[in-house]
Protein backbone atom coordinates (compact mmCIF):
# COMPACT_ATOMS: atom_id res chain seq x y z
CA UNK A 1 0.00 0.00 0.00
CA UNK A 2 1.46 3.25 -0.84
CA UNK A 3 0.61 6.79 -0.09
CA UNK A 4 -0.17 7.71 -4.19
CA UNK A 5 2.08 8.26 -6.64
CA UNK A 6 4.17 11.30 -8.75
CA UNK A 7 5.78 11.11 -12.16
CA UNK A 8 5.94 7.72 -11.39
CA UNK A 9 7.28 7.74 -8.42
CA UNK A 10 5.72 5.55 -5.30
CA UNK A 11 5.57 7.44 -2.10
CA UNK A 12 5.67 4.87 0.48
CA UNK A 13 6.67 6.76 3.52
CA UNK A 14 6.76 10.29 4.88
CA UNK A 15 10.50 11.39 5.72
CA UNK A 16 9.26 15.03 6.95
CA UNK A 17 7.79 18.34 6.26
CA UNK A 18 8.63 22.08 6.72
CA UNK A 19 8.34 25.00 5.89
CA UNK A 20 9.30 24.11 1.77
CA UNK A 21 6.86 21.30 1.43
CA UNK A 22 6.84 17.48 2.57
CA UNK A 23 9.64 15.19 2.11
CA UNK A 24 8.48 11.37 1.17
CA UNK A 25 10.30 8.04 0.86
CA UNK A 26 9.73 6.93 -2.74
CA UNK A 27 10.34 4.33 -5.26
CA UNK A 28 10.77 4.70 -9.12
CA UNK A 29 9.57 2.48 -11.66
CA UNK A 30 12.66 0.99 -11.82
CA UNK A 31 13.24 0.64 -8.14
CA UNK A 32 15.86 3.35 -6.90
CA UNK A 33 15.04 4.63 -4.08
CA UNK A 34 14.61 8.79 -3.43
CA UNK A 35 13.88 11.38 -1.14
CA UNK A 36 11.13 13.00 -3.37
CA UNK A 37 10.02 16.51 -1.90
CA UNK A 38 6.80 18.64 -2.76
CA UNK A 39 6.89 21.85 -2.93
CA UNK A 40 4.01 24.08 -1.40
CA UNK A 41 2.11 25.60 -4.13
CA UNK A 42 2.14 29.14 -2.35
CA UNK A 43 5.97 29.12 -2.49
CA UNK A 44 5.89 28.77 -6.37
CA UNK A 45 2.92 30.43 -6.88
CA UNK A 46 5.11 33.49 -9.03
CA UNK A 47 5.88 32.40 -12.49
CA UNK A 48 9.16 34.42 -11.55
CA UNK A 49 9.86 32.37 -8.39
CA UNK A 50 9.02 29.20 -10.17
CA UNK A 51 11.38 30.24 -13.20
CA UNK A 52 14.14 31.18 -10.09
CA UNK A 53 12.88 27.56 -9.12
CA UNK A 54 13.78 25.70 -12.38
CA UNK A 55 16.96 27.64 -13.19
CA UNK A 56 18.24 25.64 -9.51
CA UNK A 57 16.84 22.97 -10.96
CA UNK A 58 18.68 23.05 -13.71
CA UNK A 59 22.03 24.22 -11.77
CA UNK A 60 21.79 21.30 -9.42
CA UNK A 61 22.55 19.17 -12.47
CA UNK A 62 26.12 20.12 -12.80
CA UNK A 63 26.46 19.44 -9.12
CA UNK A 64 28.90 16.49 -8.60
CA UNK A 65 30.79 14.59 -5.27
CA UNK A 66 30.61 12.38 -2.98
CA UNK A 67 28.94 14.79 -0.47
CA UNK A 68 25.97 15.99 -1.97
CA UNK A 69 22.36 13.76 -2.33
CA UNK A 70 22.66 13.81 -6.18
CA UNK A 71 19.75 15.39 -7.95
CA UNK A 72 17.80 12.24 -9.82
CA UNK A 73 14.63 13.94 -11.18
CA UNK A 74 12.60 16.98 -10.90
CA UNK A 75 9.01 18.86 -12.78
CA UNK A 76 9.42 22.96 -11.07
CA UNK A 77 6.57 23.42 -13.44
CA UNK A 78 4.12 20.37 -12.18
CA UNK A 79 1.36 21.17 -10.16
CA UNK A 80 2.36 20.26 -7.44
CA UNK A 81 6.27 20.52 -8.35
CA UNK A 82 8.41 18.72 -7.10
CA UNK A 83 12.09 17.37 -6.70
CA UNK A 84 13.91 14.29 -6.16
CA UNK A 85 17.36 13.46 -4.44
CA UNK A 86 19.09 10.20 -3.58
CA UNK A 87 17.79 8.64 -0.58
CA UNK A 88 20.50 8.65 1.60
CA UNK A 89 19.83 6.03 4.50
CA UNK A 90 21.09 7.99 8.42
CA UNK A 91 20.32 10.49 11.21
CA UNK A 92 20.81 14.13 10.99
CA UNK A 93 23.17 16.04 12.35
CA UNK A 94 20.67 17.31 14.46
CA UNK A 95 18.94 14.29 15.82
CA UNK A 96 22.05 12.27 16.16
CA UNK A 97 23.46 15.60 18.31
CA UNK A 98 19.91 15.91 20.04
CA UNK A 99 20.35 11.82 21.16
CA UNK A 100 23.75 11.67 21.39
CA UNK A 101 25.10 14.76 22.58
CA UNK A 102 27.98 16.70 20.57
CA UNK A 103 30.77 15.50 18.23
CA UNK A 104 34.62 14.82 19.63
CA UNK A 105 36.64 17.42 18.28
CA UNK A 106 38.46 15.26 15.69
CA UNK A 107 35.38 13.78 14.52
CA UNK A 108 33.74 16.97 14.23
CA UNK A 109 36.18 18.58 12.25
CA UNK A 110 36.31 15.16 9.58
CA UNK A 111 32.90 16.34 8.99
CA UNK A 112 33.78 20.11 8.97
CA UNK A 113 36.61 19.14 6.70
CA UNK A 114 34.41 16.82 3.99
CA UNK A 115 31.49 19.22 4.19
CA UNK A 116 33.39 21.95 3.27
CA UNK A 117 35.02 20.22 0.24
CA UNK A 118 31.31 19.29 -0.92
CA UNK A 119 30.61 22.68 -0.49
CA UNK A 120 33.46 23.90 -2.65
CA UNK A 121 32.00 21.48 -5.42
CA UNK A 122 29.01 23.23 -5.36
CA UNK A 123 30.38 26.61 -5.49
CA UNK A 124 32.19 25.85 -8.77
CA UNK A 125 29.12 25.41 -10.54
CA UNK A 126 28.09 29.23 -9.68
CA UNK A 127 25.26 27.46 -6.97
CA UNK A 128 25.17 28.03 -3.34
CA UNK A 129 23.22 26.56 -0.57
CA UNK A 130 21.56 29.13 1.46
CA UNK A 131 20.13 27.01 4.01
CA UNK A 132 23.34 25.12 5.78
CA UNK A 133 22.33 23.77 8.76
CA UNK A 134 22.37 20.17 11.01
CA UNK A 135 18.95 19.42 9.70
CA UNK A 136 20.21 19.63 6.09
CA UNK A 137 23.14 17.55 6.82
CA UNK A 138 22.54 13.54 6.50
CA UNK A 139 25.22 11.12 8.34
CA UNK A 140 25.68 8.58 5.83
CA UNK A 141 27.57 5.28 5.97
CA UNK A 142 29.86 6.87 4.08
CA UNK A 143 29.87 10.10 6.24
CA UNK A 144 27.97 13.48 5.97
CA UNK A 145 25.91 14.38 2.75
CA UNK A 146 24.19 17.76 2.24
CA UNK A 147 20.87 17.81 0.98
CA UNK A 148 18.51 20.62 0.31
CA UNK A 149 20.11 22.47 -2.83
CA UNK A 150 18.32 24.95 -4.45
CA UNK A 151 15.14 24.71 -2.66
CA UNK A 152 16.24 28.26 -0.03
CA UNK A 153 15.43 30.38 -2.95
CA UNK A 154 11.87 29.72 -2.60
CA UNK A 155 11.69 30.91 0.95
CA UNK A 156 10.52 34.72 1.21
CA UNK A 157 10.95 37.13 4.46
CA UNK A 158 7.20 36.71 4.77
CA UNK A 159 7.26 33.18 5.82
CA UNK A 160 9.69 34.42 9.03
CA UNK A 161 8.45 38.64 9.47
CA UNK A 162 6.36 40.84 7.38
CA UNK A 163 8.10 43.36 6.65
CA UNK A 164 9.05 43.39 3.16
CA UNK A 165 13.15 42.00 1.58
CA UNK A 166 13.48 38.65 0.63
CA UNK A 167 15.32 36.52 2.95
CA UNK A 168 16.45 32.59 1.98
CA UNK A 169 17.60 30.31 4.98
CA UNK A 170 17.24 29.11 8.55
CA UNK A 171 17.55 32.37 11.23
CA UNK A 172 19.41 30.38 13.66
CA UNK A 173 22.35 29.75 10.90
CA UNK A 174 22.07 32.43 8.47
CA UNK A 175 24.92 35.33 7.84
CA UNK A 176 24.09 39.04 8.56
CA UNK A 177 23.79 39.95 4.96
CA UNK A 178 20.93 37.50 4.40
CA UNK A 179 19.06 38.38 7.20
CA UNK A 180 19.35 42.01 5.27
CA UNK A 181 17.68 40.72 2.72
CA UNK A 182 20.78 41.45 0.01
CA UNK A 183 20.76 40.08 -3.05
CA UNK A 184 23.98 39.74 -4.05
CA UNK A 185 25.13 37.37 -1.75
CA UNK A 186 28.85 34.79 -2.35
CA UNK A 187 30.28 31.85 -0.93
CA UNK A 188 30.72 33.42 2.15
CA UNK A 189 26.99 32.41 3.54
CA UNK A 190 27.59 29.34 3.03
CA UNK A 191 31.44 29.36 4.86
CA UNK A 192 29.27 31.14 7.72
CA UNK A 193 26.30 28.48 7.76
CA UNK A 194 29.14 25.93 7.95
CA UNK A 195 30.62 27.13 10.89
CA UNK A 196 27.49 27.82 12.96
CA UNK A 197 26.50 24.29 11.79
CA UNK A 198 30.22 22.64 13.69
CA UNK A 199 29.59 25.07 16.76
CA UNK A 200 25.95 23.51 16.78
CA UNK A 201 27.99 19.72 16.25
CA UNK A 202 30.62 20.23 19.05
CA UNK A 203 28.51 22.34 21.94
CA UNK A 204 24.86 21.05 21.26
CA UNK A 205 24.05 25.22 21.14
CA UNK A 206 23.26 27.93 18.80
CA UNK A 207 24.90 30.96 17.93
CA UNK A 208 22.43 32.91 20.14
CA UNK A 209 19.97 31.89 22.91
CA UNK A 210 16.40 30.65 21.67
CA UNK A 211 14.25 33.77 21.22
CA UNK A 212 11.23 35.21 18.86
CA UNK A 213 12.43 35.52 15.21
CA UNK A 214 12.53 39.66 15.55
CA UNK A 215 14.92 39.54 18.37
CA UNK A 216 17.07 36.90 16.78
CA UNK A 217 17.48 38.72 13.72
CA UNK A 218 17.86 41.83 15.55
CA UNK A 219 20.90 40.01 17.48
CA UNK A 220 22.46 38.55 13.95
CA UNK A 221 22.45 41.94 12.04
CA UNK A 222 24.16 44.09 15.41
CA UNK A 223 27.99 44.10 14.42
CA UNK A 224 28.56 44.64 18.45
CA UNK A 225 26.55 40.86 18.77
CA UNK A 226 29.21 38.57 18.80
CA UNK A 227 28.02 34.71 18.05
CA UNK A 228 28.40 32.22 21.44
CA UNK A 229 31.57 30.10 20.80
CA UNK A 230 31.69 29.09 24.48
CA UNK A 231 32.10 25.22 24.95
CA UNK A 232 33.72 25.03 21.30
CA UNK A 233 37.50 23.23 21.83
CA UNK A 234 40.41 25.56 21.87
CA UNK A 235 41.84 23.98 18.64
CA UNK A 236 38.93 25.51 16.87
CA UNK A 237 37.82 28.74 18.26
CA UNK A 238 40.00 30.69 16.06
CA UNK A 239 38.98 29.06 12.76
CA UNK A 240 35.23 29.02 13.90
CA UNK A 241 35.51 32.78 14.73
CA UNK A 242 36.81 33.95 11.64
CA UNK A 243 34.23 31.96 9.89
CA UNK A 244 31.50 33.94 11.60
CA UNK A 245 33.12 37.13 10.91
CA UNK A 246 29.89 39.64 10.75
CA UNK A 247 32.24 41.06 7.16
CA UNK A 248 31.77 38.48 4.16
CA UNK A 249 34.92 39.52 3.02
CA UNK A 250 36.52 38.77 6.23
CA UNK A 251 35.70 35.27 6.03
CA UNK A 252 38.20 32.34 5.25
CA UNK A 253 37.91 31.22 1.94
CA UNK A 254 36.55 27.53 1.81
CA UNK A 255 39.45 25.67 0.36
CA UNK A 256 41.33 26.81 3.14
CA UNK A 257 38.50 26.07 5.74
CA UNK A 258 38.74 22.53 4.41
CA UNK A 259 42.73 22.54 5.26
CA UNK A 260 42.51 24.17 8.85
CA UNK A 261 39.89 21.55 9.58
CA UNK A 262 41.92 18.24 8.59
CA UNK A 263 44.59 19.47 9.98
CA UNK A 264 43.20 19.64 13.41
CA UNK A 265 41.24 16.54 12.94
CA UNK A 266 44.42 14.56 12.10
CA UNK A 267 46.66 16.92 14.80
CA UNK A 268 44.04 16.06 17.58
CA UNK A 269 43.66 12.60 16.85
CA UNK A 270 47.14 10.79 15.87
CA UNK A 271 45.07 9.58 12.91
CA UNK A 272 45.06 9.37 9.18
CA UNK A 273 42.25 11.09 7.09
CA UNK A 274 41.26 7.83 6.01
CA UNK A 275 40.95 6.51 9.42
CA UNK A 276 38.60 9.26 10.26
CA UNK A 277 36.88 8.73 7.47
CA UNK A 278 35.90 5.58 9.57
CA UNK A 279 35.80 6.66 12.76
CA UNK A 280 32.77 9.46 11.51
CA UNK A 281 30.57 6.74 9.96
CA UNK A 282 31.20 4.18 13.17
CA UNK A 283 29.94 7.02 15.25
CA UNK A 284 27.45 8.46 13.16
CA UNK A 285 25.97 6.30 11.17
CA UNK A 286 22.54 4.44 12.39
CA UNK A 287 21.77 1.93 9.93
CA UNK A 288 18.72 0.95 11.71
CA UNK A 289 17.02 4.32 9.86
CA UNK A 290 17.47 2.66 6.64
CA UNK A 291 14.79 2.08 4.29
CA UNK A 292 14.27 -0.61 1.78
CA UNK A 293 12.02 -0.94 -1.38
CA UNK A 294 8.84 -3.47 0.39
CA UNK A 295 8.61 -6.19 -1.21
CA UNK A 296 5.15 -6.47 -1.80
CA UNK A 297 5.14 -3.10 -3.75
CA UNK A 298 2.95 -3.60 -6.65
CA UNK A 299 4.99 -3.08 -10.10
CA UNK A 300 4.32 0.97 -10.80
CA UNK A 301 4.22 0.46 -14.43
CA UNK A 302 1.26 -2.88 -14.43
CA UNK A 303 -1.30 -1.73 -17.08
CA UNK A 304 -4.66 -0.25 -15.37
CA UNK A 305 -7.12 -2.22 -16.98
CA UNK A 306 -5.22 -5.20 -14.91
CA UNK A 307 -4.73 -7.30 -17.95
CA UNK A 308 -1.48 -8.30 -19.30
CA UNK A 309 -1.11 -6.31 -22.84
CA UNK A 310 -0.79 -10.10 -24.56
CA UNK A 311 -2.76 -12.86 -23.54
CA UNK A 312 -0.87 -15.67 -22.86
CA UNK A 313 -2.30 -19.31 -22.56
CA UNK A 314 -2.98 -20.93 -19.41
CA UNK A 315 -3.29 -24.58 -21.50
CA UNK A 316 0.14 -25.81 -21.36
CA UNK A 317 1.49 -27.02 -24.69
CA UNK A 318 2.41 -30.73 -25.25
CA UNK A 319 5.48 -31.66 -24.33
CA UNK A 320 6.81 -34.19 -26.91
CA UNK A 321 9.36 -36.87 -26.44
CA UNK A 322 12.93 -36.66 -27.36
CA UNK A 323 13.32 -37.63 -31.35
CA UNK A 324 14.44 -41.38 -31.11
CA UNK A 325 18.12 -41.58 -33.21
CA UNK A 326 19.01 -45.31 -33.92
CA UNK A 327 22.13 -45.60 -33.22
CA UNK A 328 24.28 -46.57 -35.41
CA UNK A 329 25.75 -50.69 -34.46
CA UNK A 330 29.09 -50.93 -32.98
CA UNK A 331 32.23 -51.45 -35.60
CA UNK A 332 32.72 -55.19 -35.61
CA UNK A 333 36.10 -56.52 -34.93
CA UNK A 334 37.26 -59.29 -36.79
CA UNK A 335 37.77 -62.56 -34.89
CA UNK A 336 40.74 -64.88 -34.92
CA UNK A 337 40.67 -68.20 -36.18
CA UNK A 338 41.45 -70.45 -33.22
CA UNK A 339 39.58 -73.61 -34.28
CA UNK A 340 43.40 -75.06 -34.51
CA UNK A 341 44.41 -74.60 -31.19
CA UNK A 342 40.60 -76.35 -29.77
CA UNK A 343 41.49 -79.61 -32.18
CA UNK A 344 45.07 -79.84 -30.67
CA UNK A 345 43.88 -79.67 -27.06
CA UNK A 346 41.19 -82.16 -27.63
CA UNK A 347 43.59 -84.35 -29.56
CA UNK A 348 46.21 -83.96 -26.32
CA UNK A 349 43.70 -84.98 -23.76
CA UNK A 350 42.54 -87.85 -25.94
CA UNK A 351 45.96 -89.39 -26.05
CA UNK A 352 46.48 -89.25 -22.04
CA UNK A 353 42.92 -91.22 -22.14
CA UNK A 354 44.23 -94.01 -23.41
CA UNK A 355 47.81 -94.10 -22.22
């Protein structure tokens, strides 16, 4: 039984819903399993937004790595539209910190360190995220995966205040300049949503206490404001505080981000980046979330009068026997003439008769 279907795709379970639209486990006609979101129709209501919509769409094509939910399929101009990602089986960052409590340092900074080369993947192809933050982060049994590409643009200031800008991302984790509402914004949100993301990973806190949206946007834009770093290791505060730097420009650029990190990672553990690599998915990774295609899913593409497209026969057809081959008689092998030897035995045995 599934919950209907999309483009051919069966939604089987719900994964979650927010403020974009509601995520669903799904199944293709070919069996592949996705994360298949749909989008609220009053975010895409604009033909402009919905054109903003499909040129991410079409962006998040190019998008490549080992640390992004690849894009699989996507209609911005179905009603509802929607888009589909690899399902990628694991906790969030968020609910594994929320049951687990915060990351080791070295750990931690793996993640910081392979997030942040994802992230520079996706910044080559001229696409940013917006909208970094734990619950957009999936731990993977191959480690951390971002999801959520291109989906930020469809969020407008209205959905968090009313006064009027447009605003794309998650208060708690966005950088000053988008909670101004500027348009022109660089890599450097995303370098700032990655940082407030690790202090979230390693202290279990925000950058600010939990307040009313006003007041923590207020807080975010105030130069003066500084972000809470308190309970984030030593090794990192430095690297973490430039990253929040209230100045874009001021920000570390993220190739460099990615080197600071391993190297702390590696420095703080006596371990190899590959060793990490393992440590981060043994900690992380819960493969009791995973979800697998039922197996009594009925086959998506069966035709819907129920009747095969060519009758077959239920009369099975005679089986006939094997063609009989004579086969062909064995060579005959010429016999030796012995009768000679039988008369000269017989003759022998006569003669001791009589002797």
């Amino acid at each position: 039984m599934t919950l209907g279907t999309i483009s051919g795709y069966e939604l089987i379970k719900p994964l979650g819903s927010g403020g974009m639209g509601d995520v669903y486990f799904a199944v293709s006609p070919t069996a592949d399993r996705v994360a298949l979101k749909v989008i609220r129709k009053h975010l895409i209501d604009e033909p402009t937004v919905r054109e903003r919509f499909a040129a991410e769409v079409d962006s998040l094509k190019l998008v490549y790595g080992s640390r992004v939910a690849r894009l699989e399929n996507a209609d911005p101009y179905a009603d509802p539209a929607w888009l589909a990602v690899e399902y990628v089986p694991g906790a969030t960052l968020r609910q594994h910190v929320d049951a687990h409590g915060p990351l080791p340092v070295a750990e931690a900074a793996m993640v910081g360190a392979m997030l942040a080369d994802g992230l520079d993947k996706v910044h080559q192809v001229r696409l940013l995220h917006r909208d970094l933050k734990p619950q957009n982060i999936i731990l993977g049994p191959d480690g951390p995966k971002l999801i959520d590409f291109g989906l930020a643009v469809l969020v407008d200031r209205s959905d968090y205040l009313t006064a009027p800008g447009a605003m794309v991302g998650t208060p708690a984790y966005m950088a000053p300049e988008q909670v101004k509402g500027e348009r022109e914004l660089t890599a450097a949100v995303d370098v700032y949503g990655l940082a407030a993301t690790l202090v979230f990973a390693l202290t279990g806190h925000g950058l600010y206490p939990p307040t009313n949206s006003w007041n923590l946007l207020l807080r975010i834009t105030e130069p003066g404001d500084l972000p809470d770093l308190s309970g984030v290791p030593a090794e990192l505060t430095p690297l973490l505080g430039a990253m929040l730097a209230f100045d874009p420009g001021a920000r570390p650029a993220l190739g460099d981000v990615g080197k600071r990190l391993l190297a702390v990672a590696t420095a703080s553990s006596g371990r190899s980046a590959a060793q990490l690599r393992q440590d981060v998915a043994a900690l992380t990774y819960a493969d009791d979330t995973e979800l697998l295609v039922p197996a009594d899913l009925q086959d998506p593409r069966q035709d819907p009068e129920g009747t095969p497209a060519v009758e077959e026969s239920t009369v099975p057809e005679p089986t006939l026997p094997p063609t009989q081959v004579d086969p062909e008689p064995p060579p005959v092998t010429p016999q030796a003439d012995v009768s000679w030897l039988v008369d000269k035995i017989r003759r022998q045995y006569a003669r001791r008769a009589t002797l």
